[in-house]
XYZ file of C-alpha atoms in Angstrom:
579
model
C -10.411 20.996 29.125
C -6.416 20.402 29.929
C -5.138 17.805 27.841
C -2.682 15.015 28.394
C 0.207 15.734 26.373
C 1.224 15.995 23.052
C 1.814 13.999 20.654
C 3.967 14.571 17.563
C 3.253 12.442 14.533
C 5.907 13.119 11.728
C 5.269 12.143 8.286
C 8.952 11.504 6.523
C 7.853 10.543 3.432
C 8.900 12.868 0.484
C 7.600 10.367 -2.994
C 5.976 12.513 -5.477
C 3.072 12.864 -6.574
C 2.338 13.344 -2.790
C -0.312 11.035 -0.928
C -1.335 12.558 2.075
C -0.866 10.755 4.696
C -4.373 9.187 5.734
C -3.210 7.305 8.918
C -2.044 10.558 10.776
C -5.680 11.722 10.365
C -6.940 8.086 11.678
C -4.070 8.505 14.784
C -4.778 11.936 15.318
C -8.867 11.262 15.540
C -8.188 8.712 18.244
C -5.794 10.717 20.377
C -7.925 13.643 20.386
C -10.827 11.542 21.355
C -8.434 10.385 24.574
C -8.078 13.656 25.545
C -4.405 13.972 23.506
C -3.340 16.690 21.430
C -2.010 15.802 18.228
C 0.485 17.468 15.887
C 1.705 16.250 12.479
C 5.095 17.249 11.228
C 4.693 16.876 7.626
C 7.825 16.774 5.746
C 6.504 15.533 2.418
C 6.746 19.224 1.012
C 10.331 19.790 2.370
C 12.516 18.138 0.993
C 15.190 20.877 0.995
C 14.676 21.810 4.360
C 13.322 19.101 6.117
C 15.899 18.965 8.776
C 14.982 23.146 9.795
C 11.459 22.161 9.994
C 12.272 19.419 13.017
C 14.441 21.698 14.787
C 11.719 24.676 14.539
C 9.269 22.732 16.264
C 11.628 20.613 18.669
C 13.649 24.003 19.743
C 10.093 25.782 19.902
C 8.061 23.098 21.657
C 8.154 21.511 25.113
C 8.850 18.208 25.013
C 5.979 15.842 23.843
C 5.048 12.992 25.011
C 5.457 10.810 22.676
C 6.511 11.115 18.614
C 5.716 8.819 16.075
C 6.853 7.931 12.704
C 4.821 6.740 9.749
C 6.418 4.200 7.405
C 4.045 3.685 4.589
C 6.159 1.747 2.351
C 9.869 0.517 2.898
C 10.836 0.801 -0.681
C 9.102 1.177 -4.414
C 7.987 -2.365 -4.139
C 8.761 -2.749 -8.182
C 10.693 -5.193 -8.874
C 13.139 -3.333 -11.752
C 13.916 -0.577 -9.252
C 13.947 -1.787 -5.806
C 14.927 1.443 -4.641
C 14.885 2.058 -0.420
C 12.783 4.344 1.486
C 14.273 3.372 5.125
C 17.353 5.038 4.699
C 15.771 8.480 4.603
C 13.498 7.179 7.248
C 16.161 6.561 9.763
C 17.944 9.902 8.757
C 14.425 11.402 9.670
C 14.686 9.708 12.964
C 17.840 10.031 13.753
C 17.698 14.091 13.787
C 14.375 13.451 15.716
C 16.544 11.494 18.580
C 19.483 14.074 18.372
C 16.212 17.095 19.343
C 14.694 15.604 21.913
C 14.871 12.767 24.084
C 10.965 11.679 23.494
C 10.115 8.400 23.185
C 9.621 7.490 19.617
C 7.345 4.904 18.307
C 7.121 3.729 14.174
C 4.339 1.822 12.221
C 2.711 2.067 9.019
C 1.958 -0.594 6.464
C 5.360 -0.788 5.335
C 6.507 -0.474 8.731
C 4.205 -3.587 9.315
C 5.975 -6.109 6.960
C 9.058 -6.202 8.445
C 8.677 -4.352 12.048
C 11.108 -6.261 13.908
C 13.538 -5.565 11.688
C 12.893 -1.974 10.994
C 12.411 -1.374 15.227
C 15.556 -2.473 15.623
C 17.374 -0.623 12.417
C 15.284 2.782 12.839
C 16.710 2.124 16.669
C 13.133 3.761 18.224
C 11.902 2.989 21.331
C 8.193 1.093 20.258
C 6.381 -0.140 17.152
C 3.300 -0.567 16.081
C 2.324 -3.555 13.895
C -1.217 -3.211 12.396
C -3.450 -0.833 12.632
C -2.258 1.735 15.687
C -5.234 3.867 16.824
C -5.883 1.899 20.042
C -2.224 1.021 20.520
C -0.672 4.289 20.434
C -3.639 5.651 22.392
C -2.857 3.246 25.490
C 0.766 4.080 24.806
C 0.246 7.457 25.077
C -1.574 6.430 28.140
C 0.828 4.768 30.023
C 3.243 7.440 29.177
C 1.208 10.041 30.564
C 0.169 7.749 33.962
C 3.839 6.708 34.602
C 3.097 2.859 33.720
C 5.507 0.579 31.845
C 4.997 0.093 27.999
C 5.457 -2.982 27.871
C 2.081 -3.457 29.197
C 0.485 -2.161 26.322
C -1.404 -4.848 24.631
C 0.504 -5.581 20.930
C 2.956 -2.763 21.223
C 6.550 -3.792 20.023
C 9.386 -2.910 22.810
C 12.855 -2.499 21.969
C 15.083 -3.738 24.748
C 18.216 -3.135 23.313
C 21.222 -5.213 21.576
C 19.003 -6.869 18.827
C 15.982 -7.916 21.130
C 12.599 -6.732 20.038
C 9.466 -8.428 21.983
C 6.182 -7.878 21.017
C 3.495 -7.675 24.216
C 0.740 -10.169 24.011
C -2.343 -8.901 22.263
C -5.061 -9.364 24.641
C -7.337 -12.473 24.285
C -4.231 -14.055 22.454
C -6.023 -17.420 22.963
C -8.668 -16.309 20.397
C -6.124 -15.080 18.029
C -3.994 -18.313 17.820
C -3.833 -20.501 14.493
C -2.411 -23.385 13.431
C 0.042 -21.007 11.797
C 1.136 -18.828 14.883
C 0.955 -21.727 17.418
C 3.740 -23.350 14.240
C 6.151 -20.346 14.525
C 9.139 -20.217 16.742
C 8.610 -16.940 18.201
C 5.698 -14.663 17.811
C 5.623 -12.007 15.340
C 1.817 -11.425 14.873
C 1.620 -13.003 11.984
C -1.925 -14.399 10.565
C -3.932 -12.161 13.576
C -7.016 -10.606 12.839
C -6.480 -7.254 14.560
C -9.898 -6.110 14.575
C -9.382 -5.279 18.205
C -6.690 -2.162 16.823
C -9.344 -0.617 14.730
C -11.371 2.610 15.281
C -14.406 1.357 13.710
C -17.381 3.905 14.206
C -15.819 7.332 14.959
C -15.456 9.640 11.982
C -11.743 10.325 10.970
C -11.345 14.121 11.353
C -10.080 15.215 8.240
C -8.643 18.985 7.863
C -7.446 21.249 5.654
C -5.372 24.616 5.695
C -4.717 23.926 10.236
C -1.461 24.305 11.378
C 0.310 20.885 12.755
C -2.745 18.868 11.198
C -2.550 17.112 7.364
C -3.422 19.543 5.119
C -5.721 16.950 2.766
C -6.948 20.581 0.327
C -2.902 21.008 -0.633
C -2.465 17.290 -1.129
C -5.230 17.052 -3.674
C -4.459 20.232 -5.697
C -0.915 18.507 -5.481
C -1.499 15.116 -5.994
C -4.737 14.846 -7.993
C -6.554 11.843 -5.471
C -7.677 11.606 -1.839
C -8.225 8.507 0.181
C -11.324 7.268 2.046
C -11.485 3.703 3.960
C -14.583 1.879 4.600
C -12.840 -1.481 6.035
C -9.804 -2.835 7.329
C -8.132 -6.091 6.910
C -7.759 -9.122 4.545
C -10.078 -12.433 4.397
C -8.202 -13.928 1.438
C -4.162 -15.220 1.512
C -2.745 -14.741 -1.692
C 0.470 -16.113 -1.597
C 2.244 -12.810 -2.435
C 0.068 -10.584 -0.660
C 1.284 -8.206 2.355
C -2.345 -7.242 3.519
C -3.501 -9.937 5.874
C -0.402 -10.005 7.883
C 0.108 -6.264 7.784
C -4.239 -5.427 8.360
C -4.996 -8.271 9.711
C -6.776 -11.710 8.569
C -10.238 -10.677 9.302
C -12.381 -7.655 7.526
C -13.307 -4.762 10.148
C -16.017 -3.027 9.074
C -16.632 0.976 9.609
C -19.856 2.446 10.502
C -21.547 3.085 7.420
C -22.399 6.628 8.603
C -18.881 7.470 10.115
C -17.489 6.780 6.961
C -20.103 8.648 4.311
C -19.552 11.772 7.088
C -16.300 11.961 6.022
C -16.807 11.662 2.311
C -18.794 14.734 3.135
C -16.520 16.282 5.252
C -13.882 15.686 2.046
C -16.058 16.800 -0.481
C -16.872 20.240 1.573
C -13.536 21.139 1.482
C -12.997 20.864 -2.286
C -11.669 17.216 -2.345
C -13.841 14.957 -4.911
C -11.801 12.843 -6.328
C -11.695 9.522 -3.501
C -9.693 6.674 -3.777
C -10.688 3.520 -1.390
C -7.905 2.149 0.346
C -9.622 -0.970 1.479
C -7.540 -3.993 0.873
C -10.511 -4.364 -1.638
C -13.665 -2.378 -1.722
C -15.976 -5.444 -2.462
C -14.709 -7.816 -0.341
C -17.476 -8.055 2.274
C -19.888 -6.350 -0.380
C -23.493 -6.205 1.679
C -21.678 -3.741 3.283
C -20.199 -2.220 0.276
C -23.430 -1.680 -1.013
C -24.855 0.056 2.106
C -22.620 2.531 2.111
C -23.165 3.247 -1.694
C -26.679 3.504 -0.454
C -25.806 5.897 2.245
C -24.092 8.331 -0.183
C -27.125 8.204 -3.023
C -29.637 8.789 0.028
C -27.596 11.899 0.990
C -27.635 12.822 -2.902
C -30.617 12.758 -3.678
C -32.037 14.389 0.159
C -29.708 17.444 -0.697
C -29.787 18.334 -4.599
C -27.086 20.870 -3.685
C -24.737 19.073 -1.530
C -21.207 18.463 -2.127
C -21.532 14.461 -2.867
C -22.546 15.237 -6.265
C -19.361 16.351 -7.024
C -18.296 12.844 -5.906
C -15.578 11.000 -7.876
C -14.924 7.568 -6.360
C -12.205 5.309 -7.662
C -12.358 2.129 -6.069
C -9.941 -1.040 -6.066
C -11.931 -4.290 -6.881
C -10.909 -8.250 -6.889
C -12.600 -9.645 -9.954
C -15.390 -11.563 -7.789
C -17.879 -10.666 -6.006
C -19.286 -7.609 -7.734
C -22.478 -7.810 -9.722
C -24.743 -6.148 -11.572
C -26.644 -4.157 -8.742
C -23.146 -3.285 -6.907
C -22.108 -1.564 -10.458
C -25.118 0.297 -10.687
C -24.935 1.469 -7.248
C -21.269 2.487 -8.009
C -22.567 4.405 -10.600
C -25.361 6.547 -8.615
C -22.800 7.097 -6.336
C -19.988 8.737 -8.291
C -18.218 6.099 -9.235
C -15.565 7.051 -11.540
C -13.764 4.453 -12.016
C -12.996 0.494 -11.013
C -8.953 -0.888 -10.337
C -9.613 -4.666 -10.916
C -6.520 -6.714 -9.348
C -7.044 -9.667 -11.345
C -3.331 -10.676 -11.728
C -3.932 -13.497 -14.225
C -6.360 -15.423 -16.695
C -4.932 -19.186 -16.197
C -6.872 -21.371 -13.827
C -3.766 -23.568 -13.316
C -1.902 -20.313 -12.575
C -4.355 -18.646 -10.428
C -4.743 -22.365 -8.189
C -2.774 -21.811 -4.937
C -1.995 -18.536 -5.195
C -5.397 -16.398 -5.552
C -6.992 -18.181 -2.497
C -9.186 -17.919 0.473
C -7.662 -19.017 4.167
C -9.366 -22.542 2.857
C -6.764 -22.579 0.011
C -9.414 -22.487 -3.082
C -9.457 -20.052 -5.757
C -12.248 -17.675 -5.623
C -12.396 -16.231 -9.228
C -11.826 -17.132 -13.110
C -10.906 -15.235 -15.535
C -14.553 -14.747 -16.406
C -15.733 -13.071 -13.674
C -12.951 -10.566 -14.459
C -14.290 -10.186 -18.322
C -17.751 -9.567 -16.207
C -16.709 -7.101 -13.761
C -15.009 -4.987 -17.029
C -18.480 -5.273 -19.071
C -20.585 -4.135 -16.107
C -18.311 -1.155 -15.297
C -18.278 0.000 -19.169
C -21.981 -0.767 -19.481
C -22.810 1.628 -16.399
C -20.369 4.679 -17.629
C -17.052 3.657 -15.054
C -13.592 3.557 -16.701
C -11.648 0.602 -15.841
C -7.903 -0.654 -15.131
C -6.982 -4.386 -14.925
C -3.790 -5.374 -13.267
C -1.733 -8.745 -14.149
C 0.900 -9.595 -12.187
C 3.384 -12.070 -14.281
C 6.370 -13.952 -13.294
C 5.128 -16.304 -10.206
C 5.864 -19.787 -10.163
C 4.969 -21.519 -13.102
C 4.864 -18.725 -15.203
C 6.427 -19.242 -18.958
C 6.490 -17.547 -21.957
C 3.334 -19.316 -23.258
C 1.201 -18.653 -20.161
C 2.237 -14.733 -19.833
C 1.195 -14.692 -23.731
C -2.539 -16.249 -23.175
C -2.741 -13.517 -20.328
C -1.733 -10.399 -22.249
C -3.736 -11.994 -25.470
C -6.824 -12.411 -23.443
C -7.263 -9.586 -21.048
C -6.291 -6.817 -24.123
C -9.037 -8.252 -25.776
C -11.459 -7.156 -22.913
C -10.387 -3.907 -24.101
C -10.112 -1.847 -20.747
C -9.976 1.151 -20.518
C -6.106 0.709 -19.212
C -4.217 -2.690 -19.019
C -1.181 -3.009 -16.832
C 1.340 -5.192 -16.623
C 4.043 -5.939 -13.696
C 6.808 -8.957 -13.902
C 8.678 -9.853 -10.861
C 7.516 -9.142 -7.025
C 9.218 -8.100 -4.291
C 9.329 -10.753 -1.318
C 8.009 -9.889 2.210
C 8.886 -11.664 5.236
C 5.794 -13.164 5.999
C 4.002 -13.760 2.614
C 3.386 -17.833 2.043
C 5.732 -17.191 -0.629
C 8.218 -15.779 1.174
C 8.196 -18.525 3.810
C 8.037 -21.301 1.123
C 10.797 -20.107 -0.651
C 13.144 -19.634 2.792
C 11.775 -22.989 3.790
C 13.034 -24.592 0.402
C 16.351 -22.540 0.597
C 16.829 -23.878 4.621
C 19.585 -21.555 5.211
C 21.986 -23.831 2.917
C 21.402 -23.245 -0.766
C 19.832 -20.587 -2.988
C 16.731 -21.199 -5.582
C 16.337 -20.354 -9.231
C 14.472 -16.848 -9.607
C 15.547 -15.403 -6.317
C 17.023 -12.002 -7.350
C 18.242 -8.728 -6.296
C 20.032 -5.827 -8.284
C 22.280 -5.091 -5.342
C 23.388 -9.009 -4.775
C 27.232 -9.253 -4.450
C 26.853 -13.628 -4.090
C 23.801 -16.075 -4.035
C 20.607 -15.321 -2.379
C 20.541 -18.215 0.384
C 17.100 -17.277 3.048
C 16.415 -18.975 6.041
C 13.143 -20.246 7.353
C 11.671 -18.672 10.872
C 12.995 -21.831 12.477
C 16.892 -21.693 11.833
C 16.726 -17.837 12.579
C 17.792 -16.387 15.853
C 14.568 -14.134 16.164
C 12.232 -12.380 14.181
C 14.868 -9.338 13.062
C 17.111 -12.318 11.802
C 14.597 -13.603 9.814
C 12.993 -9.933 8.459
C 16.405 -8.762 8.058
C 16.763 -10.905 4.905
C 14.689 -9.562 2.822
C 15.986 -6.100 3.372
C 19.379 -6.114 4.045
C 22.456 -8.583 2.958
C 24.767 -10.257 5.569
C 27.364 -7.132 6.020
C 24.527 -4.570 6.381
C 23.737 -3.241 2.747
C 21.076 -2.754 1.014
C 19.692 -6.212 -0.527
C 16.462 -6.133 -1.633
C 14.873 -9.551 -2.658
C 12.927 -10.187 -5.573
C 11.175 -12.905 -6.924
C 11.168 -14.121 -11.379
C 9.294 -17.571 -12.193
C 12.617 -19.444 -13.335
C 10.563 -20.693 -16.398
C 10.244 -17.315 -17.728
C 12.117 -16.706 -21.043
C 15.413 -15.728 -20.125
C 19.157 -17.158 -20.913
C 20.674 -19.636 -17.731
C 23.087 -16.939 -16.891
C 20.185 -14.280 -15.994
C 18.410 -17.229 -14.458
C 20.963 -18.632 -12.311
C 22.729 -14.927 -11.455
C 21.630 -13.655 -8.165
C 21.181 -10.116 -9.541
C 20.708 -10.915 -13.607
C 18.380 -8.537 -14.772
C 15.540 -9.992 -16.465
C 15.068 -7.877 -19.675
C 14.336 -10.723 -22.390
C 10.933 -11.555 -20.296
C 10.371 -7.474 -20.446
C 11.376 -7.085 -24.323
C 8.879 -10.049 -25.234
C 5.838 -7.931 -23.594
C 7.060 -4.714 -25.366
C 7.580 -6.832 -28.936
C 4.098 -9.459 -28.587
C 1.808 -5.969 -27.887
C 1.722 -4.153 -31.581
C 2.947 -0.859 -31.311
C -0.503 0.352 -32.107
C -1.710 -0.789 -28.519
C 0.711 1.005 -26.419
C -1.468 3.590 -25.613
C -3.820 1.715 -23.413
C -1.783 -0.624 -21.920
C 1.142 -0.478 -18.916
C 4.450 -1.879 -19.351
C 7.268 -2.950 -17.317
C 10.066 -0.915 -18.319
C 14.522 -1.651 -17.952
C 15.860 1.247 -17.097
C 16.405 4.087 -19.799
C 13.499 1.789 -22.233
C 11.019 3.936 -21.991
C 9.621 7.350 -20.435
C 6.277 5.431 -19.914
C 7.587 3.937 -16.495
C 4.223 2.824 -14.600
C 6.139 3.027 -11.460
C 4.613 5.566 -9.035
C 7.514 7.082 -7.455
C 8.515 10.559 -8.832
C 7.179 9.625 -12.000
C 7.660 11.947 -15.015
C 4.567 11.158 -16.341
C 2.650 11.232 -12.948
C 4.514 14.529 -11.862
C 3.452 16.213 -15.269
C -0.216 15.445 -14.576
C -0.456 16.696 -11.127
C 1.454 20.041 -12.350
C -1.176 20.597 -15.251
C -4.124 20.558 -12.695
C -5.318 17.023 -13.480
C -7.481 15.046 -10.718
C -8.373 11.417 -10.519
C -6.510 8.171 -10.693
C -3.755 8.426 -12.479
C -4.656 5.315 -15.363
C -7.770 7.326 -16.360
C -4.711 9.596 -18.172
C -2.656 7.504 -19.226
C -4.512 6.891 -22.744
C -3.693 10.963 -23.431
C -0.412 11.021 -21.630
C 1.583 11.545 -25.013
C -0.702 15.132 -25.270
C -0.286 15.858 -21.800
C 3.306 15.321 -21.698
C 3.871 18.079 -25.176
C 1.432 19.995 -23.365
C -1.341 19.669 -25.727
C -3.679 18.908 -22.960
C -3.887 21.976 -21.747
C -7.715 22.719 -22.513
C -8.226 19.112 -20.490
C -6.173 20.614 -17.580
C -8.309 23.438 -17.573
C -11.734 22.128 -17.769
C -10.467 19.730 -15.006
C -9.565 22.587 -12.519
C -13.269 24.602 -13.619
C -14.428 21.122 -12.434
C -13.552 21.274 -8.873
């Protein structure tokens, strides 16, 4: 059967250890359902020559319908860094526009936190905020038909001269909260976006096709690949990007769609899975169902690929009990990532919170979650994330103290965040600043005067308001951070817009005894330490990938000083008989 057109989805991110790009497979199983062919431009392995790879196809190819841009994360999100992505983005697009006059549309998680902003700096045509399967399919369809775009349901126009409208989302009246009805223009913010989702069709997932994601190459290269099971957020954690990027309410996958494409993975060599839920047990009947599914399958086909399963799945510390671990376990579990981000109670109040605004978990529920994992075989890594309000050097002392003495397999620790537009903490903190002074802890390492933000309702638009975060008054780089005030540093880092907090990051490295550093993750100044636990083009990570090594990256990390000399070479080599 003829189909409609083509469209070209172009992958511009080059951040090793590549991660193959999961949502072109999503976008490219919903066009081709639509009667669309898809191609993927996938420039993650060019970095050299990425610019020869566009023209080949644009020069070669008639002109598509339609091209869209991925924009997984706008920079390294780590707050010692803060190092762009957006700049080689727009390059990306740019030689895009100067090859063909196709209407380009961007999205992407990190496309989603700020997409007014980044429509209108990229300079594209549309955006997608959310999930984009349905979206871009009834773009493509209007494209194809004739219609105007901007009658696409939640598609982001760009009109020109700094004015980017988003197009009602169908049943809008359903969607409205207190918070959207609140804001002075509408961004999407605090929608639940179920309606964006492709919920029971099996994302086609390839390997060695021409123009499709090549997942085989990405796991040989990158040691992981990614499966979904849900979409969206429940909870609002105050720093959190997820429920205004996914969406506020949890959209479940068929349970078979999904397990078919573990299977489809698996068949092709790919074993090591990653879930890249928000979190894998939030909505946990159905968590367990499809663990279910997968042991069924096991133990119907003694020979089948799932037994070469290895899942690695992200957990919040509560719900998960005793019968989700074991399940976990029959299944292939390999490993749990527990985002517990503190111990306090007084800490954890107001920021770890459901849409009701209480806390759902303690510190004990994380000390459970790590006993049931170890008890049923699964390796573990708990996350703390230290320097929100109200942190001090006594309570980021109790939290190292107590969770190293849960003794997981990994502990890691990050200080600072980076602030996103539309995070409660975000808008608290540009509420409190009002456009006429700046706070204590606001930060950036590229800040040439004080960091003054302005709430939604003193800003011109939505790109005013996004642009803040990203971007300083003449147009630079300026990317905002965020250091509890009350952490142990001297006034003049405190009260410096870009002081460099290294007294909060030399009492972590001197409270652990040097005896621990090998299970636990550090934030590290720059030049401290080759043990950065920052993803992009990591030594460390780059290393393991090279010697043949699969999984998440953490289950390493205790042996990295062996891998790194090259001493783990009988490891790398079991692990490649493995697969």
């Amino acid at each position: 059967m003829r189909h409609k057109g083509v469209v070209v989805l172009v992958n511009p991110n080059q951040i090793h250890p590549p991660i193959a790009p999961y949502a072109l497979d999503v976008l490219t199983t919903a066009l081709e359902a639509a009667g669309f062919e898809a191609h993927v431009l996938d420039l993650t392995f060019h970095a050299d020559d990425w610019r020869q790879v566009l023209r080949t196809y644009f020069r070669g190819a008639g002109r598509p319908l339609l091209v869209g841009v991925t924009c997984r994360n706008t920079d390294t999100v780590y707050a010692f860094e803060q190092r762009p992505f957006v700049d080689r983005y727009k390059e990306v697009i740019d030689e895009i526009r100067r090859l063909t006059d196709s209407p380009v549309v961007t999205g992407g998680v990190g496309f989603s936190t700020m997409p007014f902003a980044l429509v209108d700096y990229f300079g594209v045509d549309f955006g997608v905020k959310g999930p984009g399967e349905h979206i871009l399919c009834e773009l493509a369809e209007a494209l194809h038909d004739g219609r105007p775009a901007d009658g696409v349901p939640g598609l982001l126009v760009n009109h020109g001269r700094g004015k980017v409208v988003r197009v009602p989302p169908p049943v809008l009246s359903e969607l409205r909260t207190a918070v959207t009805a609140s804001l002075p223009f509408p961004t999407g913010r605090e929608e639940g976006r179920a309606w964006q989702v492709e919920t029971e069709l099996p994302y086609t997932r390839r390997s060695g096709v021409p123009y499709k994601v090549d997942n085989l190459t990405y796991y040989r290269l990158g040691g992981l690949g990614s499966i979904l099971t849900k979409n969206g957020c429940v909870y609002r954690c105050t720093q959190c990007v997820e429920p205004d990027a996914k969406g506020t309410r949890l959209t479940r996958r068929s349970v078979a769609s999904v397990v078919d494409e573990i299977e489809s993975l698996t068949g092709q060599g790919i074993y090591d899975l990653h879930t890249t839920d928000s979190e894998f047990n939030l909505s946990i009947a159905h968590s367990k169902q499809l663990l279910r599914e997968i042991i069924r399958r096991k133990d119907g086909d003694a020979s089948g690929s799932l037994h070469r399963l290895r899942l690695w799945v992200y957990c919040q510390p509560s719900p998960f009990d005793e019968e989700l671990a074991e399940l976990l376990a029959h299944a292939g579990c390999a490993g749990v990532n527990i985002g517990t981000d503190h111990v306090r109670s007084d800490m954890l109040d107001g920021w770890k919170v459901t849409k009701k605004g209480t806390r759902y978990y303690g510190f004990e529920d994380t000390a459970r979650l790590v006993e049931l994992s170890h008890r049923y075989g699964m390796l573990t890594m708990v996350e703390a994330l230290l320097g929100m309000p109200g942190e001090t050097r006594e309570t980021m002392r109790e939290c190292v103290d107590r969770l190293m003495d849960l003794d997981a397999t990994v502990t890691g620790f990050s200080l600072g965040l980076r602030l996103f537009p539309y995070t409660d903490l975000a808008v608290s903190l540009a509420r409190r600043c009002d456009g006429v002074r700046t706070l204590p802890g606001l930060q950036s390492n590229n800040a040439t005067g004080p960091i003054i933000l302005k709430p939604m309702e003193k800003c011109s638009g939505p790109i005013e308001y996004e642009r803040q975060f990203m971007f300083d008054e003449s147009g630079g780089f300026r990317l905002v951070c965020y250091f509890s005030p009350d952490l142990p540093e001297s006034p003049e880092t405190v009260n410096s817009p870009n002081g460099i907090w290294h007294e909060s990051v030399d009492f972590l490295w001197s409270h652990i005894p040097e005896s621990e550093y090998y299970r636990v993750m550090l934030p590290t100044l720059n030049g401290s330490s080759e043990n950065d636990n920052n993803y992009a083009d990591n030594p460390f990570l780059t290393s393991l990938k090279r010697k043949g090594y699969t999984g998440a990256f953490w289950a390493h990390w205790r042996d990295r000083e062996n891998i790194m000399n090259g001493t783990g070479a009988l490891e790398a080599l079991a692990a490649e008989a493995a697969r």
